[in-house]
Amino acid sequence: MATAFITGSARGIGAAIALRLASDGYNIALNDISEAMFENNDIEEKIKAEGVEVEKFIFDVSSYAQAEENVKAVKARFGTIDVLVNNAGITRDGLMARMSEEQYDTVIAVNQKSVFNMSKFVGSVMMRQKSGRIINLASVAGVYGNPGQINYSATKAAIIGMTKTVAKELGSRGITCNAVAPGFIKTPMTDKLTDAQKEAMINQIAMKRYGEVEEIAGVVSFLASKDASYVTGQVIEISGGLMM
């Protein structure tokens, strides 16, 4: 049975992707930075209910050494790694003039370097298999920029460039690499916004609503499927018509 490895998958978009790929028949390797991220969370039980195997791998994806060690562990546990979803990401927002070096560097490490770490080590597994799908979570912030998010926007723009480069480097080995760029998606993060902030965001969207995490997962499912076997190096915006 094929295996999907999803980083940052304890909750939110990552958990929705893990559950959707489980329903597609993949064994699932979950990841997050701490066991606490999985507390009060039934993602493992939901995945098991799909009749597939699941295991958590707790590590920091921004660490080169930890990424290398845990990719080996996932390969040993499941035998193959057929899909990698680079979903892990954080925000440390602030206007550029007020942003600290720590705010900038932390977001770069978690959001951007993790994609290099994971793509390098999982890519090596996929090269030996001569097949695989790498799917990266970018953002509309990486396409259009976003005030107060110079660090986050920089990482997501970088991920778009990394996606195209990996697609070119690994394509001859039967490996595709694509990105999805979500817009405003309903998550615990957006739930914290004020009503005025939510209204201002929704007014920018042609469909006049937030996206759902399942709508991101559906596009990831397509990119992981055989129907997308000739799709690579692409960035698919999932934003309900934001910024058209």
Short mmCIF file of C-alpha atoms in Angstrom, two decimals:
data_model
loop_
_atom_site.label_atom_id
_atom_site.label_comp_id
_atom_site.label_asym_id
_atom_site.label_seq_id
_atom_site.Cartn_x
_atom_site.Cartn_y
_atom_site.Cartn_z
CA MET A 1 0.00 0.00 0.00
CA ALA A 2 1.24 3.50 -0.84
CA THR A 3 2.25 5.95 1.88
CA ALA A 4 1.73 9.69 2.27
CA PHE A 5 3.88 11.78 4.62
CA ILE A 6 2.25 15.08 5.65
CA THR A 7 4.17 17.63 7.72
CA GLY A 8 2.34 19.84 10.22
CA SER A 9 -0.62 17.48 10.16
CA ALA A 10 -1.92 17.54 13.73
CA ARG A 11 -4.66 20.01 12.87
CA GLY A 12 -6.02 22.46 10.32
CA ILE A 13 -5.17 22.06 6.65
CA GLY A 14 -2.57 19.37 7.33
CA ALA A 15 -5.02 17.17 9.23
CA ALA A 16 -7.64 17.60 6.48
CA ILE A 17 -5.10 16.54 3.86
CA ALA A 18 -4.07 13.52 5.93
CA LEU A 19 -7.69 12.41 6.32
CA ARG A 20 -8.45 12.89 2.62
CA LEU A 21 -5.38 10.91 1.53
CA ALA A 22 -6.31 8.19 4.01
CA SER A 23 -9.73 8.01 2.37
CA ASP A 24 -7.90 7.66 -0.96
CA GLY A 25 -6.21 4.54 0.43
CA TYR A 26 -2.80 5.81 1.56
CA ASN A 27 -1.10 4.78 4.76
CA ILE A 28 -0.38 8.00 6.63
CA ALA A 29 2.75 9.31 8.33
CA LEU A 30 1.67 12.24 10.49
CA ASN A 31 4.06 14.89 11.75
CA ASP A 32 4.11 17.84 14.09
CA ILE A 33 6.65 19.49 16.34
CA SER A 34 5.31 18.14 19.63
CA GLU A 35 2.97 15.51 21.04
CA ALA A 36 0.96 18.35 22.57
CA MET A 37 -0.19 19.39 19.09
CA PHE A 38 -2.18 16.13 18.93
CA GLU A 39 -3.90 16.56 22.31
CA ASN A 40 -7.71 16.63 22.23
CA ASN A 41 -7.41 15.55 18.64
CA ASP A 42 -8.95 12.46 17.03
CA ILE A 43 -7.10 12.61 13.72
CA GLU A 44 -5.42 9.22 14.27
CA GLU A 45 -8.73 7.51 15.04
CA LYS A 46 -10.38 9.06 11.98
CA ILE A 47 -7.54 7.85 9.77
CA LYS A 48 -7.65 4.33 11.22
CA ALA A 49 -11.39 4.27 10.51
CA GLU A 50 -10.50 4.54 6.80
CA GLY A 51 -8.85 1.10 7.05
CA VAL A 52 -5.26 2.28 6.60
CA GLU A 53 -2.23 2.39 8.87
CA VAL A 54 -1.10 5.58 10.61
CA GLU A 55 1.82 6.62 12.79
CA LYS A 56 2.98 9.92 14.28
CA PHE A 57 6.53 11.18 13.84
CA ILE A 58 7.24 14.01 16.27
CA PHE A 59 10.12 16.20 15.11
CA ASP A 60 11.13 19.70 14.00
CA VAL A 61 11.00 19.85 10.20
CA SER A 62 13.29 22.89 10.23
CA SER A 63 16.11 20.68 11.58
CA TYR A 64 18.17 19.06 8.81
CA ALA A 65 19.31 16.24 11.09
CA GLN A 66 15.85 15.51 12.48
CA ALA A 67 14.36 15.51 8.99
CA GLU A 68 16.97 13.03 7.76
CA GLU A 69 16.46 10.73 10.75
CA ASN A 70 12.67 10.73 10.53
CA VAL A 71 12.49 10.21 6.77
CA LYS A 72 14.56 7.06 7.35
CA ALA A 73 12.14 6.07 10.13
CA VAL A 74 9.08 6.55 7.92
CA LYS A 75 10.68 4.56 5.10
CA ALA A 76 11.53 1.76 7.55
CA ARG A 77 8.01 1.76 8.99
CA PHE A 78 6.02 1.79 5.76
CA GLY A 79 8.46 0.57 3.10
CA THR A 80 7.77 3.41 0.65
CA ILE A 81 7.07 7.14 0.67
CA ASP A 82 4.90 7.86 -2.34
CA VAL A 83 3.52 11.31 -1.48
CA LEU A 84 5.16 14.12 0.47
CA VAL A 85 3.03 17.09 1.47
CA ASN A 86 5.12 19.97 2.80
CA ASN A 87 2.42 21.66 4.86
CA ALA A 88 4.18 22.73 8.08
CA GLY A 89 4.15 26.49 8.55
CA ILE A 90 3.90 29.28 11.08
CA THR A 91 3.31 33.02 11.16
CA ARG A 92 5.06 35.73 13.18
CA ASP A 93 3.37 38.77 11.69
CA GLY A 94 4.43 42.38 11.96
CA LEU A 95 5.19 45.39 9.80
CA MET A 96 8.70 45.31 8.37
CA ALA A 97 9.81 48.40 10.32
CA ARG A 98 8.90 46.72 13.60
CA MET A 99 9.77 43.11 12.83
CA SER A 100 12.53 41.56 14.89
CA GLU A 101 15.29 39.40 13.47
CA GLU A 102 13.93 36.47 15.49
CA GLN A 103 10.46 36.89 13.94
CA TYR A 104 11.96 36.83 10.48
CA ASP A 105 14.44 34.00 10.97
CA THR A 106 12.00 31.67 12.72
CA VAL A 107 9.45 31.84 9.90
CA ILE A 108 12.15 31.34 7.26
CA ALA A 109 13.43 28.24 9.08
CA VAL A 110 10.07 26.57 9.64
CA ASN A 111 8.30 27.48 6.41
CA GLN A 112 11.12 27.49 3.88
CA LYS A 113 14.08 25.44 5.10
CA SER A 114 11.74 22.61 6.06
CA VAL A 115 10.71 22.28 2.42
CA PHE A 116 14.36 21.91 1.43
CA ASN A 117 15.03 19.39 4.21
CA MET A 118 12.04 17.21 3.51
CA SER A 119 12.21 17.42 -0.28
CA LYS A 120 15.90 16.48 -0.24
CA PHE A 121 15.53 13.39 1.94
CA VAL A 122 12.15 12.18 0.68
CA GLY A 123 13.26 13.04 -2.85
CA SER A 124 16.16 10.59 -2.45
CA VAL A 125 13.70 7.85 -1.49
CA MET A 126 11.48 8.68 -4.46
CA MET A 127 14.43 8.74 -6.87
CA ARG A 128 15.28 5.17 -5.89
CA GLN A 129 11.61 4.23 -6.36
CA LYS A 130 11.52 6.14 -9.68
CA SER A 131 8.15 7.58 -8.69
CA GLY A 132 6.56 10.02 -6.28
CA ARG A 133 4.54 13.15 -5.71
CA ILE A 134 5.77 16.21 -3.81
CA ILE A 135 3.09 18.79 -3.01
CA ASN A 136 4.00 22.06 -1.34
CA LEU A 137 1.75 24.48 0.51
CA ALA A 138 2.43 27.96 -0.82
CA SER A 139 -0.01 30.87 -0.35
CA VAL A 140 -1.53 33.80 -2.17
CA ALA A 141 0.77 35.87 0.08
CA GLY A 142 3.68 34.43 -1.90
CA VAL A 143 2.07 35.48 -5.18
CA TYR A 144 0.75 38.94 -4.33
CA GLY A 145 2.53 39.87 -1.08
CA ASN A 146 0.71 40.87 2.10
CA PRO A 147 1.34 43.84 4.42
CA GLY A 148 2.56 42.71 7.82
CA GLN A 149 3.85 39.42 6.45
CA ILE A 150 7.18 40.11 4.77
CA ASN A 151 8.63 36.98 6.40
CA TYR A 152 5.68 34.71 5.58
CA SER A 153 5.33 36.10 2.03
CA ALA A 154 9.05 35.59 1.44
CA THR A 155 8.82 31.93 2.42
CA LYS A 156 5.78 31.25 0.29
CA ALA A 157 7.30 32.98 -2.75
CA ALA A 158 10.44 30.89 -2.19
CA ILE A 159 8.36 27.71 -2.06
CA ILE A 160 6.97 28.53 -5.50
CA GLY A 161 10.51 28.81 -6.88
CA MET A 162 11.56 25.64 -5.07
CA THR A 163 8.56 23.78 -6.49
CA LYS A 164 9.52 24.61 -10.07
CA THR A 165 13.17 23.74 -9.45
CA VAL A 166 12.39 20.38 -7.86
CA ALA A 167 9.98 19.61 -10.71
CA LYS A 168 12.80 20.18 -13.20
CA GLU A 169 15.42 18.27 -11.20
CA LEU A 170 13.33 15.19 -10.43
CA GLY A 171 10.95 14.97 -13.38
CA SER A 172 13.08 12.50 -15.32
CA ARG A 173 12.77 10.07 -12.39
CA GLY A 174 8.99 9.95 -12.59
CA ILE A 175 8.51 12.43 -9.73
CA THR A 176 6.15 15.39 -9.93
CA CYS A 177 6.31 18.50 -7.75
CA ASN A 178 3.48 21.00 -7.53
CA ALA A 179 2.23 23.66 -5.14
CA VAL A 180 -1.14 24.87 -3.97
CA ALA A 181 -1.63 28.48 -2.96
CA PRO A 182 -4.58 28.86 -0.58
CA GLY A 183 -6.29 32.16 0.01
CA PHE A 184 -8.41 32.89 3.08
CA ILE A 185 -9.26 29.49 4.56
CA LYS A 186 -11.43 28.94 7.63
CA THR A 187 -9.06 27.71 10.36
CA PRO A 188 -8.58 28.39 14.09
CA MET A 189 -6.24 31.19 12.98
CA THR A 190 -8.96 33.03 11.03
CA ASP A 191 -11.49 32.41 13.81
CA LYS A 192 -9.47 34.80 15.98
CA LEU A 193 -10.02 37.74 13.61
CA THR A 194 -12.50 40.49 14.47
CA ASP A 195 -15.78 40.72 12.57
CA ALA A 196 -14.50 43.83 10.80
CA GLN A 197 -11.33 42.02 9.69
CA LYS A 198 -13.35 39.04 8.46
CA GLU A 199 -15.71 41.29 6.49
CA ALA A 200 -12.81 43.16 4.89
CA MET A 201 -11.29 39.87 3.75
CA ILE A 202 -14.52 38.41 2.41
CA ASN A 203 -15.20 41.57 0.40
CA GLN A 204 -12.02 40.82 -1.61
CA ILE A 205 -13.20 37.32 -2.57
CA ALA A 206 -15.35 36.76 -5.66
CA MET A 207 -17.20 33.89 -3.98
CA LYS A 208 -17.81 35.98 -0.82
CA ARG A 209 -16.84 33.26 1.64
CA TYR A 210 -13.84 31.63 3.23
CA GLY A 211 -12.51 28.40 1.83
CA GLU A 212 -12.77 25.18 3.82
CA VAL A 213 -9.79 23.00 4.68
CA GLU A 214 -11.43 20.12 2.80
CA GLU A 215 -11.30 22.21 -0.39
CA ILE A 216 -7.52 22.43 -0.09
CA ALA A 217 -7.34 18.70 0.63
CA GLY A 218 -9.35 17.93 -2.50
CA VAL A 219 -6.86 19.64 -4.79
CA VAL A 220 -3.95 17.93 -3.00
CA SER A 221 -5.73 14.62 -3.53
CA PHE A 222 -5.91 15.32 -7.26
CA LEU A 223 -2.21 16.23 -7.45
CA ALA A 224 -1.34 12.99 -5.63
CA SER A 225 -3.47 10.88 -7.96
CA LYS A 226 -2.69 9.18 -11.27
CA ASP A 227 -4.93 11.77 -12.94
CA ALA A 228 -2.17 14.32 -12.30
CA SER A 229 0.67 12.15 -13.62
CA TYR A 230 1.57 14.73 -16.30
CA VAL A 231 1.12 17.81 -14.08
CA THR A 232 4.32 19.20 -12.61
CA GLY A 233 5.88 22.54 -11.71
CA GLN A 234 2.46 24.14 -11.30
CA VAL A 235 1.02 26.47 -8.67
CA ILE A 236 -2.73 26.10 -8.22
CA GLU A 237 -4.42 29.00 -6.48
CA ILE A 238 -7.33 27.98 -4.23
CA SER A 239 -8.76 31.32 -3.23
CA GLY A 240 -12.37 31.63 -4.37
CA GLY A 241 -11.37 34.32 -6.86
CA LEU A 242 -9.25 36.52 -4.61
CA MET A 243 -7.21 39.23 -6.37
CA MET A 244 -8.44 38.41 -9.90
#
